[in-house]
mmCIF file of C-alpha atoms in Angstrom:
data_model
loop_
_atom_site.group_PDB
_atom_site.id
_atom_site.type_symbol
_atom_site.label_atom_id
_atom_site.label_comp_id
_atom_site.label_asym_id
_atom_site.label_seq_id
_atom_site.Cartn_x
_atom_site.Cartn_y
_atom_site.Cartn_z
ATOM 1 C CA UNK A 1185 102.349 87.187 80.031
ATOM 2 C CA UNK A 1186 101.537 88.296 77.326
ATOM 3 C CA UNK A 1187 98.363 91.683 77.120
ATOM 4 C CA UNK A 1188 95.821 91.872 74.472
ATOM 5 C CA UNK A 1189 95.252 95.586 74.617
ATOM 6 C CA UNK A 1190 91.957 96.946 74.542
ATOM 7 C CA UNK A 1191 92.211 100.767 73.649
ATOM 8 C CA UNK A 1192 89.417 103.025 74.242
ATOM 9 C CA UNK A 1193 90.260 106.705 73.639
ATOM 10 C CA UNK A 1194 87.935 109.240 72.223
ATOM 11 C CA UNK A 1195 90.288 112.006 71.450
ATOM 12 C CA UNK A 1196 91.842 110.870 67.870
ATOM 13 C CA UNK A 1197 95.779 112.345 68.341
ATOM 14 C CA UNK A 1198 95.662 110.318 71.649
ATOM 15 C CA UNK A 1199 94.215 107.522 70.297
ATOM 16 C CA UNK A 1200 97.406 107.108 67.376
ATOM 17 C CA UNK A 1201 100.346 108.025 69.928
ATOM 18 C CA UNK A 1202 99.028 105.660 72.540
ATOM 19 C CA UNK A 1203 99.023 103.070 69.544
ATOM 20 C CA UNK A 1204 102.631 103.733 68.819
ATOM 21 C CA UNK A 1205 103.179 102.851 72.587
ATOM 22 C CA UNK A 1206 101.822 99.802 73.232
ATOM 23 C CA UNK A 1207 102.748 98.785 69.761
ATOM 24 C CA UNK A 1208 105.922 99.448 70.636
ATOM 25 C CA UNK A 1209 106.445 98.200 74.132
ATOM 26 C CA UNK A 1210 107.445 93.734 74.413
ATOM 27 C CA UNK A 1211 105.132 91.939 75.797
ATOM 28 C CA UNK A 1212 101.742 94.051 74.589
ATOM 29 C CA UNK A 1213 99.607 93.190 71.308
ATOM 30 C CA UNK A 1214 97.210 96.090 70.684
ATOM 31 C CA UNK A 1215 94.111 94.213 70.229
ATOM 32 C CA UNK A 1216 91.909 96.178 69.106
ATOM 33 C CA UNK A 1217 91.016 100.150 69.642
ATOM 34 C CA UNK A 1218 88.077 102.375 69.755
ATOM 35 C CA UNK A 1219 86.967 106.245 70.485
ATOM 36 C CA UNK A 1220 83.485 105.587 71.553
ATOM 37 C CA UNK A 1221 83.192 102.277 75.077
ATOM 38 C CA UNK A 1222 79.740 101.418 73.825
ATOM 39 C CA UNK A 1223 81.028 99.973 70.600
ATOM 40 C CA UNK A 1224 84.384 98.369 72.418
ATOM 41 C CA UNK A 1225 81.511 97.206 74.712
ATOM 42 C CA UNK A 1226 79.695 95.573 72.301
ATOM 43 C CA UNK A 1227 82.579 94.247 69.526
ATOM 44 C CA UNK A 1228 85.549 93.981 71.605
ATOM 45 C CA UNK A 1229 84.478 90.269 72.573
ATOM 46 C CA UNK A 1230 85.845 89.380 69.167
ATOM 47 C CA UNK A 1231 89.420 90.452 70.234
ATOM 48 C CA UNK A 1232 89.835 87.735 73.297
ATOM 49 C CA UNK A 1233 91.930 90.646 75.171
ATOM 50 C CA UNK A 1234 92.675 89.983 79.076
ATOM 51 C CA UNK A 1235 93.448 94.181 79.910
ATOM 52 C CA UNK A 1236 91.148 96.582 78.867
ATOM 53 C CA UNK A 1237 92.297 100.789 79.013
ATOM 54 C CA UNK A 1238 89.982 103.131 79.584
ATOM 55 C CA UNK A 1239 89.302 106.791 78.443
ATOM 56 C CA UNK A 1240 88.500 107.944 82.210
ATOM 57 C CA UNK A 1241 87.985 111.850 80.987
ATOM 58 C CA UNK A 1242 84.842 110.877 79.884
ATOM 59 C CA UNK A 1243 82.048 110.408 82.080
ATOM 60 C CA UNK A 1244 80.085 108.145 80.150
ATOM 61 C CA UNK A 1245 83.005 105.559 79.581
ATOM 62 C CA UNK A 1246 83.134 105.442 83.678
ATOM 63 C CA UNK A 1247 79.537 104.650 83.365
ATOM 64 C CA UNK A 1248 80.186 101.884 81.650
ATOM 65 C CA UNK A 1249 82.587 99.905 83.747
ATOM 66 C CA UNK A 1250 80.282 97.694 85.034
ATOM 67 C CA UNK A 1251 79.323 96.428 82.224
ATOM 68 C CA UNK A 1252 82.518 95.887 80.950
ATOM 69 C CA UNK A 1253 83.510 93.775 83.518
ATOM 70 C CA UNK A 1254 80.323 91.549 82.718
ATOM 71 C CA UNK A 1255 81.111 91.357 79.726
ATOM 72 C CA UNK A 1256 84.822 89.789 80.294
ATOM 73 C CA UNK A 1257 84.724 89.032 83.591
ATOM 74 C CA UNK A 1258 88.216 88.703 85.223
ATOM 75 C CA UNK A 1259 89.785 91.403 82.932
ATOM 76 C CA UNK A 1260 91.447 94.105 84.245
ATOM 77 C CA UNK A 1261 89.926 97.628 83.525
ATOM 78 C CA UNK A 1262 92.304 100.367 83.830
ATOM 79 C CA UNK A 1263 91.449 103.749 83.394
ATOM 80 C CA UNK A 1264 93.336 107.210 81.450
ATOM 81 C CA UNK A 1265 93.055 110.331 82.505
ATOM 82 C CA UNK A 1266 95.675 113.395 82.534
ATOM 83 C CA UNK A 1267 95.414 114.525 85.680
ATOM 84 C CA UNK A 1268 95.318 112.187 89.063
ATOM 85 C CA UNK A 1269 92.414 113.003 91.206
ATOM 86 C CA UNK A 1270 92.318 111.189 94.654
ATOM 87 C CA UNK A 1271 88.250 111.389 94.215
ATOM 88 C CA UNK A 1272 87.913 110.240 91.157
ATOM 89 C CA UNK A 1273 89.970 107.613 91.533
ATOM 90 C CA UNK A 1274 87.708 106.529 94.581
ATOM 91 C CA UNK A 1275 84.795 107.054 92.279
ATOM 92 C CA UNK A 1276 86.768 104.408 89.668
ATOM 93 C CA UNK A 1277 87.038 101.764 92.312
ATOM 94 C CA UNK A 1278 83.117 101.972 93.042
ATOM 95 C CA UNK A 1279 82.489 101.072 89.637
ATOM 96 C CA UNK A 1280 85.347 98.109 89.653
ATOM 97 C CA UNK A 1281 88.537 100.087 87.643
ATOM 98 C CA UNK A 1282 91.605 98.035 88.705
ATOM 99 C CA UNK A 1283 93.875 100.990 87.508
ATOM 100 C CA UNK A 1284 94.970 104.519 87.036
ATOM 101 C CA UNK A 1285 97.373 105.811 84.208
ATOM 102 C CA UNK A 1286 98.233 109.143 82.932
ATOM 103 C CA UNK A 1287 98.116 109.373 79.592
ATOM 104 C CA UNK A 1288 100.527 109.890 77.725
ATOM 105 C CA UNK A 1289 102.105 107.145 79.025
ATOM 106 C CA UNK A 1290 105.692 106.000 78.065
ATOM 107 C CA UNK A 1291 106.083 101.978 77.892
ATOM 108 C CA UNK A 1292 108.271 101.926 81.182
ATOM 109 C CA UNK A 1293 105.054 103.286 82.754
ATOM 110 C CA UNK A 1294 102.610 101.297 80.375
ATOM 111 C CA UNK A 1295 104.453 98.451 81.980
ATOM 112 C CA UNK A 1296 104.323 99.437 85.751
ATOM 113 C CA UNK A 1297 100.448 100.222 85.880
ATOM 114 C CA UNK A 1298 99.694 96.409 84.528
ATOM 115 C CA UNK A 1299 102.571 95.256 87.215
ATOM 116 C CA UNK A 1300 100.644 97.411 90.498
ATOM 117 C CA UNK A 1301 96.835 96.820 89.790
ATOM 118 C CA UNK A 1302 96.284 94.489 87.548
ATOM 119 C CA UNK A 1303 96.839 92.315 90.362
ATOM 120 C CA UNK A 1304 94.108 93.414 92.241
ATOM 121 C CA UNK A 1305 92.105 96.649 93.130
ATOM 122 C CA UNK A 1306 93.444 99.534 93.618
ATOM 123 C CA UNK A 1307 93.553 100.907 97.154
ATOM 124 C CA UNK A 1308 89.957 99.270 97.333
ATOM 125 C CA UNK A 1309 91.105 97.541 99.856
ATOM 126 C CA UNK A 1310 93.881 99.509 101.260
ATOM 127 C CA UNK A 1311 94.463 99.596 105.276
ATOM 128 C CA UNK A 1312 96.567 103.019 106.101
ATOM 129 C CA UNK A 1313 97.784 103.519 110.272
ATOM 130 C CA UNK A 1314 99.540 106.321 111.412
ATOM 131 C CA UNK A 1315 101.038 105.753 114.397
ATOM 132 C CA UNK A 1316 102.119 108.835 116.305
ATOM 133 C CA UNK A 1317 103.517 109.210 120.023
ATOM 134 C CA UNK A 1318 103.298 112.043 122.826
ATOM 135 C CA UNK A 1319 106.857 112.451 123.210
ATOM 136 C CA UNK A 1320 109.853 110.830 121.301
ATOM 137 C CA UNK A 1321 111.828 107.802 122.372
ATOM 138 C CA UNK A 1322 108.895 105.858 122.511
ATOM 139 C CA UNK A 1323 110.362 102.592 120.434
ATOM 140 C CA UNK A 1324 107.828 103.818 117.599
ATOM 141 C CA UNK A 1325 109.838 103.375 114.750
ATOM 142 C CA UNK A 1326 111.570 100.401 115.994
ATOM 143 C CA UNK A 1327 107.774 98.952 115.960
ATOM 144 C CA UNK A 1328 106.894 100.242 112.145
ATOM 145 C CA UNK A 1329 110.134 98.788 110.674
ATOM 146 C CA UNK A 1330 109.219 95.156 111.590
ATOM 147 C CA UNK A 1331 105.879 94.967 111.923
ATOM 148 C CA UNK A 1332 106.268 96.131 108.328
ATOM 149 C CA UNK A 1333 108.442 93.003 107.908
ATOM 150 C CA UNK A 1334 105.952 91.083 109.481
ATOM 151 C CA UNK A 1335 102.934 92.581 108.152
ATOM 152 C CA UNK A 1336 104.708 91.229 104.537
ATOM 153 C CA UNK A 1337 105.685 87.714 105.167
ATOM 154 C CA UNK A 1338 102.039 87.289 107.130
ATOM 155 C CA UNK A 1339 100.253 88.135 104.346
ATOM 156 C CA UNK A 1340 102.188 87.751 101.217
ATOM 157 C CA UNK A 1341 100.851 91.395 100.680
ATOM 158 C CA UNK A 1342 102.862 94.661 99.390
ATOM 159 C CA UNK A 1343 103.512 97.308 102.858
ATOM 160 C CA UNK A 1344 104.771 100.789 102.649
ATOM 161 C CA UNK A 1345 105.978 103.300 105.041
ATOM 162 C CA UNK A 1346 106.004 106.685 105.352
ATOM 163 C CA UNK A 1347 108.367 108.852 107.687
ATOM 164 C CA UNK A 1348 106.854 111.535 107.892
ATOM 165 C CA UNK A 1349 108.966 112.131 110.942
ATOM 166 C CA UNK A 1350 110.089 115.095 109.307
ATOM 167 C CA UNK A 1351 112.677 117.107 111.601
ATOM 168 C CA UNK A 1352 113.995 114.053 112.663
ATOM 169 C CA UNK A 1353 113.122 111.133 110.289
ATOM 170 C CA UNK A 1354 115.184 107.980 110.582
ATOM 171 C CA UNK A 1355 113.592 105.252 108.851
ATOM 172 C CA UNK A 1356 116.261 105.318 106.594
ATOM 173 C CA UNK A 1357 118.370 104.493 108.988
ATOM 174 C CA UNK A 1358 116.994 102.343 110.526
ATOM 175 C CA UNK A 1359 117.167 99.834 106.739
ATOM 176 C CA UNK A 1360 121.033 101.427 105.864
ATOM 177 C CA UNK A 1361 118.599 103.261 102.673
ATOM 178 C CA UNK A 1362 120.645 106.011 100.230
ATOM 179 C CA UNK A 1363 117.712 107.567 98.785
ATOM 180 C CA UNK A 1364 118.140 109.592 96.089
ATOM 181 C CA UNK A 1365 114.372 110.917 96.141
ATOM 182 C CA UNK A 1366 112.056 111.507 99.618
ATOM 183 C CA UNK A 1367 108.700 112.854 101.150
ATOM 184 C CA UNK A 1368 110.075 116.678 100.019
ATOM 185 C CA UNK A 1369 110.203 115.675 96.666
ATOM 186 C CA UNK A 1370 107.176 113.576 96.051
ATOM 187 C CA UNK A 1371 105.235 116.436 98.269
ATOM 188 C CA UNK A 1372 106.710 118.531 95.689
ATOM 189 C CA UNK A 1373 105.987 116.609 92.620
ATOM 190 C CA UNK A 1374 102.241 114.743 93.449
ATOM 191 C CA UNK A 1375 100.657 117.409 91.629
ATOM 192 C CA UNK A 1376 102.036 115.886 88.207
ATOM 193 C CA UNK A 1377 102.699 112.380 89.428
ATOM 194 C CA UNK A 1378 100.082 109.509 89.594
ATOM 195 C CA UNK A 1379 100.552 105.773 91.229
ATOM 196 C CA UNK A 1380 102.592 104.721 89.064
ATOM 197 C CA UNK A 1381 104.902 107.140 88.769
ATOM 198 C CA UNK A 1382 104.967 108.231 92.485
ATOM 199 C CA UNK A 1383 105.661 104.703 93.061
ATOM 200 C CA UNK A 1384 109.268 104.950 92.472
ATOM 201 C CA UNK A 1385 109.989 108.098 94.673
ATOM 202 C CA UNK A 1386 109.924 104.347 97.018
ATOM 203 C CA UNK A 1387 113.064 102.694 98.190
ATOM 204 C CA UNK A 1388 112.027 99.040 98.436
ATOM 205 C CA UNK A 1389 113.646 96.952 100.885
ATOM 206 C CA UNK A 1390 112.023 93.710 100.522
ATOM 207 C CA UNK A 1391 110.040 92.575 97.259
ATOM 208 C CA UNK A 1392 106.966 93.718 99.107
ATOM 209 C CA UNK A 1393 108.224 96.168 101.534
ATOM 210 C CA UNK A 1394 108.892 100.083 100.608
ATOM 211 C CA UNK A 1395 109.743 103.295 102.670
ATOM 212 C CA UNK A 1396 108.959 106.662 101.750
ATOM 213 C CA UNK A 1397 112.159 108.311 103.452
ATOM 214 C CA UNK A 1398 112.125 111.251 105.141
ATOM 215 C CA UNK A 1399 113.286 114.740 105.106
ATOM 216 C CA UNK A 1400 117.335 114.780 104.579
ATOM 217 C CA UNK A 1401 117.659 117.393 106.460
ATOM 218 C CA UNK A 1402 115.463 119.136 109.887
ATOM 219 C CA UNK A 1403 115.272 122.967 107.779
ATOM 220 C CA UNK A 1404 113.380 120.693 105.071
ATOM 221 C CA UNK A 1405 110.371 119.996 107.075
ATOM 222 C CA UNK A 1406 109.247 123.149 106.421
ATOM 223 C CA UNK A 1407 109.113 122.147 102.181
ATOM 224 C CA UNK A 1408 106.426 119.489 102.989
ATOM 225 C CA UNK A 1409 102.627 121.230 102.578
ATOM 226 C CA UNK A 1410 100.402 119.680 104.613
ATOM 227 C CA UNK A 1411 97.497 119.663 101.749
ATOM 228 C CA UNK A 1412 100.186 117.866 99.713
ATOM 229 C CA UNK A 1413 100.711 115.610 102.072
ATOM 230 C CA UNK A 1414 97.242 114.659 101.972
ATOM 231 C CA UNK A 1415 97.398 113.726 98.416
ATOM 232 C CA UNK A 1416 100.514 111.443 98.461
ATOM 233 C CA UNK A 1417 98.790 109.869 101.627
ATOM 234 C CA UNK A 1418 95.809 109.439 99.138
ATOM 235 C CA UNK A 1419 97.819 108.287 95.701
ATOM 236 C CA UNK A 1420 100.276 105.828 97.932
ATOM 237 C CA UNK A 1421 96.387 103.646 99.238
ATOM 238 C CA UNK A 1422 96.791 102.520 95.896
ATOM 239 C CA UNK A 1423 100.468 100.970 95.783
ATOM 240 C CA UNK A 1424 99.837 99.557 99.300
ATOM 241 C CA UNK A 1425 97.555 96.944 100.791
ATOM 242 C CA UNK A 1426 99.143 98.582 104.031
ATOM 243 C CA UNK A 1427 100.523 102.145 104.420
ATOM 244 C CA UNK A 1428 102.438 102.774 107.592
ATOM 245 C CA UNK A 1429 103.166 106.456 108.512
ATOM 246 C CA UNK A 1430 105.551 107.412 111.309
ATOM 247 C CA UNK A 1431 104.252 110.857 112.474
ATOM 248 C CA UNK A 1432 106.416 112.943 114.679
ATOM 249 C CA UNK A 1433 106.016 113.819 118.458
ATOM 250 C CA UNK A 1434 103.105 116.070 119.319
ATOM 251 C CA UNK A 1435 100.495 117.396 117.159
ATOM 252 C CA UNK A 1436 100.617 119.519 114.235
ATOM 253 C CA UNK A 1437 99.012 119.459 110.996
ATOM 254 C CA UNK A 1438 100.920 116.727 109.440
ATOM 255 C CA UNK A 1439 99.649 114.666 112.254
ATOM 256 C CA UNK A 1440 96.396 115.598 112.111
ATOM 257 C CA UNK A 1441 95.940 115.129 108.277
ATOM 258 C CA UNK A 1442 97.721 111.469 108.971
ATOM 259 C CA UNK A 1443 94.980 110.709 111.294
ATOM 260 C CA UNK A 1444 92.565 112.146 110.162
ATOM 261 C CA UNK A 1445 92.881 109.487 106.674
ATOM 262 C CA UNK A 1446 93.915 107.031 108.440
ATOM 263 C CA UNK A 1447 91.136 103.460 108.806
ATOM 264 C CA UNK A 1448 93.472 102.909 112.635
ATOM 265 C CA UNK A 1449 95.445 105.361 114.597
ATOM 266 C CA UNK A 1450 98.411 103.309 116.649
ATOM 267 C CA UNK A 1451 99.734 105.748 119.671
ATOM 268 C CA UNK A 1452 102.875 104.193 121.242
ATOM 269 C CA UNK A 1453 104.119 105.057 124.291
ATOM 270 C CA UNK A 1454 107.021 103.557 126.710
ATOM 271 C CA UNK A 1455 106.397 102.151 130.132
ATOM 272 C CA UNK A 1456 109.235 104.504 131.706
ATOM 273 C CA UNK A 1457 107.006 105.916 134.847
ATOM 274 C CA UNK A 1458 103.985 107.083 135.113
ATOM 275 C CA UNK A 1459 104.301 110.293 133.356
ATOM 276 C CA UNK A 1460 104.312 108.775 129.939
ATOM 277 C CA UNK A 1461 100.825 107.400 131.092
ATOM 278 C CA UNK A 1462 99.841 110.311 132.035
ATOM 279 C CA UNK A 1463 100.734 111.826 128.127
ATOM 280 C CA UNK A 1464 99.573 108.757 126.408
ATOM 281 C CA UNK A 1465 95.787 109.647 128.034
ATOM 282 C CA UNK A 1466 95.742 113.419 127.213
ATOM 283 C CA UNK A 1467 97.140 111.699 123.742
ATOM 284 C CA UNK A 1468 94.155 109.508 123.666
ATOM 285 C CA UNK A 1469 91.024 112.263 125.006
ATOM 286 C CA UNK A 1470 92.071 114.397 121.687
ATOM 287 C CA UNK A 1471 90.612 111.376 119.384
ATOM 288 C CA UNK A 1472 88.212 110.919 122.022
ATOM 289 C CA UNK A 1473 85.290 112.638 119.571
ATOM 290 C CA UNK A 1474 85.524 110.402 116.794
ATOM 291 C CA UNK A 1475 81.973 108.709 116.333
ATOM 292 C CA UNK A 1476 84.262 105.188 115.692
ATOM 293 C CA UNK A 1477 87.422 106.065 118.683
ATOM 294 C CA UNK A 1478 87.015 102.353 120.262
ATOM 295 C CA UNK A 1479 86.797 100.821 116.135
ATOM 296 C CA UNK A 1480 89.725 102.673 114.501
ATOM 297 C CA UNK A 1481 92.363 104.011 117.952
ATOM 298 C CA UNK A 1482 94.406 101.586 119.084
ATOM 299 C CA UNK A 1483 97.852 101.861 121.991
ATOM 300 C CA UNK A 1484 101.089 99.799 122.061
ATOM 301 C CA UNK A 1485 103.160 100.138 124.803
ATOM 302 C CA UNK A 1486 106.839 99.532 124.751
ATOM 303 C CA UNK A 1487 109.234 98.360 127.432
ATOM 304 C CA UNK A 1488 106.844 97.303 129.384
ATOM 305 C CA UNK A 1489 107.827 94.214 132.030
ATOM 306 C CA UNK A 1490 106.180 91.772 132.208
ATOM 307 C CA UNK A 1491 104.964 91.285 129.026
ATOM 308 C CA UNK A 1492 102.592 89.300 129.216
ATOM 309 C CA UNK A 1493 98.586 89.184 128.004
ATOM 310 C CA UNK A 1494 97.486 89.644 132.203
ATOM 311 C CA UNK A 1495 99.816 93.412 131.930
ATOM 312 C CA UNK A 1496 98.267 93.860 128.408
ATOM 313 C CA UNK A 1497 94.469 93.980 129.316
ATOM 314 C CA UNK A 1498 95.301 96.455 133.140
ATOM 315 C CA UNK A 1499 96.733 98.632 130.379
ATOM 316 C CA UNK A 1500 93.545 98.515 128.501
ATOM 317 C CA UNK A 1501 91.350 99.364 131.716
ATOM 318 C CA UNK A 1502 93.698 102.197 133.054
ATOM 319 C CA UNK A 1503 93.663 104.160 129.389
ATOM 320 C CA UNK A 1504 90.489 103.317 128.350
ATOM 321 C CA UNK A 1505 91.102 102.305 124.945
ATOM 322 C CA UNK A 1506 92.276 99.167 123.526
ATOM 323 C CA UNK A 1507 95.441 97.818 123.220
ATOM 324 C CA UNK A 1508 96.495 95.942 120.172
ATOM 325 C CA UNK A 1509 100.207 94.866 122.036
ATOM 326 C CA UNK A 1510 102.874 95.341 124.550
ATOM 327 C CA UNK A 1511 106.531 95.326 123.820
ATOM 328 C CA UNK A 1512 108.803 93.880 126.362
ATOM 329 C CA UNK A 1513 112.293 96.110 126.358
ATOM 330 C CA UNK A 1514 115.264 93.863 124.099
ATOM 331 C CA UNK A 1515 117.867 97.141 123.754
ATOM 332 C CA UNK A 1516 120.310 94.996 122.998
ATOM 333 C CA UNK A 1517 118.897 93.311 120.411
ATOM 334 C CA UNK A 1518 117.124 96.278 118.711
ATOM 335 C CA UNK A 1519 121.181 97.970 118.627
ATOM 336 C CA UNK A 1520 123.013 94.873 117.629
ATOM 337 C CA UNK A 1521 119.709 95.104 114.357
ATOM 338 C CA UNK A 1522 120.199 99.023 114.208
ATOM 339 C CA UNK A 1523 123.899 98.896 113.447
ATOM 340 C CA UNK A 1524 124.054 95.855 110.967
ATOM 341 C CA UNK A 1525 121.150 97.813 109.094
ATOM 342 C CA UNK A 1526 119.002 94.743 109.439
ATOM 343 C CA UNK A 1527 115.867 94.585 111.729
ATOM 344 C CA UNK A 1528 115.320 91.919 114.674
ATOM 345 C CA UNK A 1529 112.471 90.513 112.267
ATOM 346 C CA UNK A 1530 115.592 88.768 111.016
ATOM 347 C CA UNK A 1531 118.195 88.461 113.128
ATOM 348 C CA UNK A 1532 116.307 87.606 116.082
ATOM 349 C CA UNK A 1533 113.314 86.004 114.446
ATOM 350 C CA UNK A 1534 111.400 83.912 117.379
ATOM 351 C CA UNK A 1535 112.656 86.613 119.907
ATOM 352 C CA UNK A 1536 109.811 87.952 122.302
ATOM 353 C CA UNK A 1537 110.315 91.380 120.499
ATOM 354 C CA UNK A 1538 108.998 89.957 117.398
ATOM 355 C CA UNK A 1539 106.602 87.361 119.439
ATOM 356 C CA UNK A 1540 104.935 90.691 120.376
ATOM 357 C CA UNK A 1541 105.649 92.711 117.109
ATOM 358 C CA UNK A 1542 103.842 89.602 115.358
ATOM 359 C CA UNK A 1543 101.330 89.747 117.203
ATOM 360 C CA UNK A 1544 100.503 92.615 116.711
ATOM 361 C CA UNK A 1545 99.865 91.994 112.838
ATOM 362 C CA UNK A 1546 97.877 89.581 113.949
ATOM 363 C CA UNK A 1547 95.802 91.585 115.415
ATOM 364 C CA UNK A 1548 95.936 94.329 112.702
ATOM 365 C CA UNK A 1549 95.190 91.327 109.965
ATOM 366 C CA UNK A 1550 92.241 90.242 111.809
ATOM 367 C CA UNK A 1551 90.782 93.711 112.229
ATOM 368 C CA UNK A 1552 90.696 93.675 108.373
ATOM 369 C CA UNK A 1553 89.089 90.730 107.452
ATOM 370 C CA UNK A 1554 86.448 91.874 109.441
ATOM 371 C CA UNK A 1555 85.524 94.618 107.768
#
């Protein structure tokens, strides 16, 4: 696609710098440029732009974003700033912007920004789901990996996975990935990044599913600062329609930060005996203080037999919380998939395991449509 760019930048030197980048980028043409947004709004229509780059460091420019939407319907507005800020990004989304780009940008960053944001508002409808288990070996990672593929297949939307089980992360093993960058580097660099420049830290699994892999060594966990981790979560919302966060067992600063940022928190437990049910109830009690507990918190049980709707309803009554789904024990299938670096979603899409996970995906999609 050819882009005719309307550039609005108040700083004269920056205007010249960005002009040179646009003119030097394949498939991009500088249709018009202005230092004042008001002038661009009044006069820019004669250039018939299909992309607007707006200097968002000037507050009066931000106030005009709705007017640009009226004057240039269906033309994406990408806001430019020298530093990404979650609060500012949220404000721009509400105003009607489709994307956020750090300046000065390169040709690659410009194309990435357009590819990422031009088709939809950044983070406007992103759903962040935090996955937590009271103890390990709950089948949580298997659930997340296959659920991500299911959500992407059903919706056609982009899905991101963050492996925040910092000491014993294994999502990269599940997907047979060899990451160059991990959550450690993303958190370290976040204050210098924007959604566009964060994207390469994720490793693609398919054209719609990507993973921010966990630490390479357990001792690296202490390098992930909670505040910066929360910033990575906020920034990642702008990249994916669904963002699934795999958290370590037990409560800690990272788990709390993810849960507080989430639109939905799913607690997982395997039904190996009454002890796991007791732990699930104790974990759920911690979230009862949330005013929106009933809408926001879900439980998922794995290794369930018999795995049917009657059992799900019984478990819902026992724990006093919505049960988003129950998953049967299919150890052989899960092991076969892991040994081949593939998912049950690919190896046996019609299996009872995938039927259960697809049902969970349907419930998540339905809940988002109702929002």
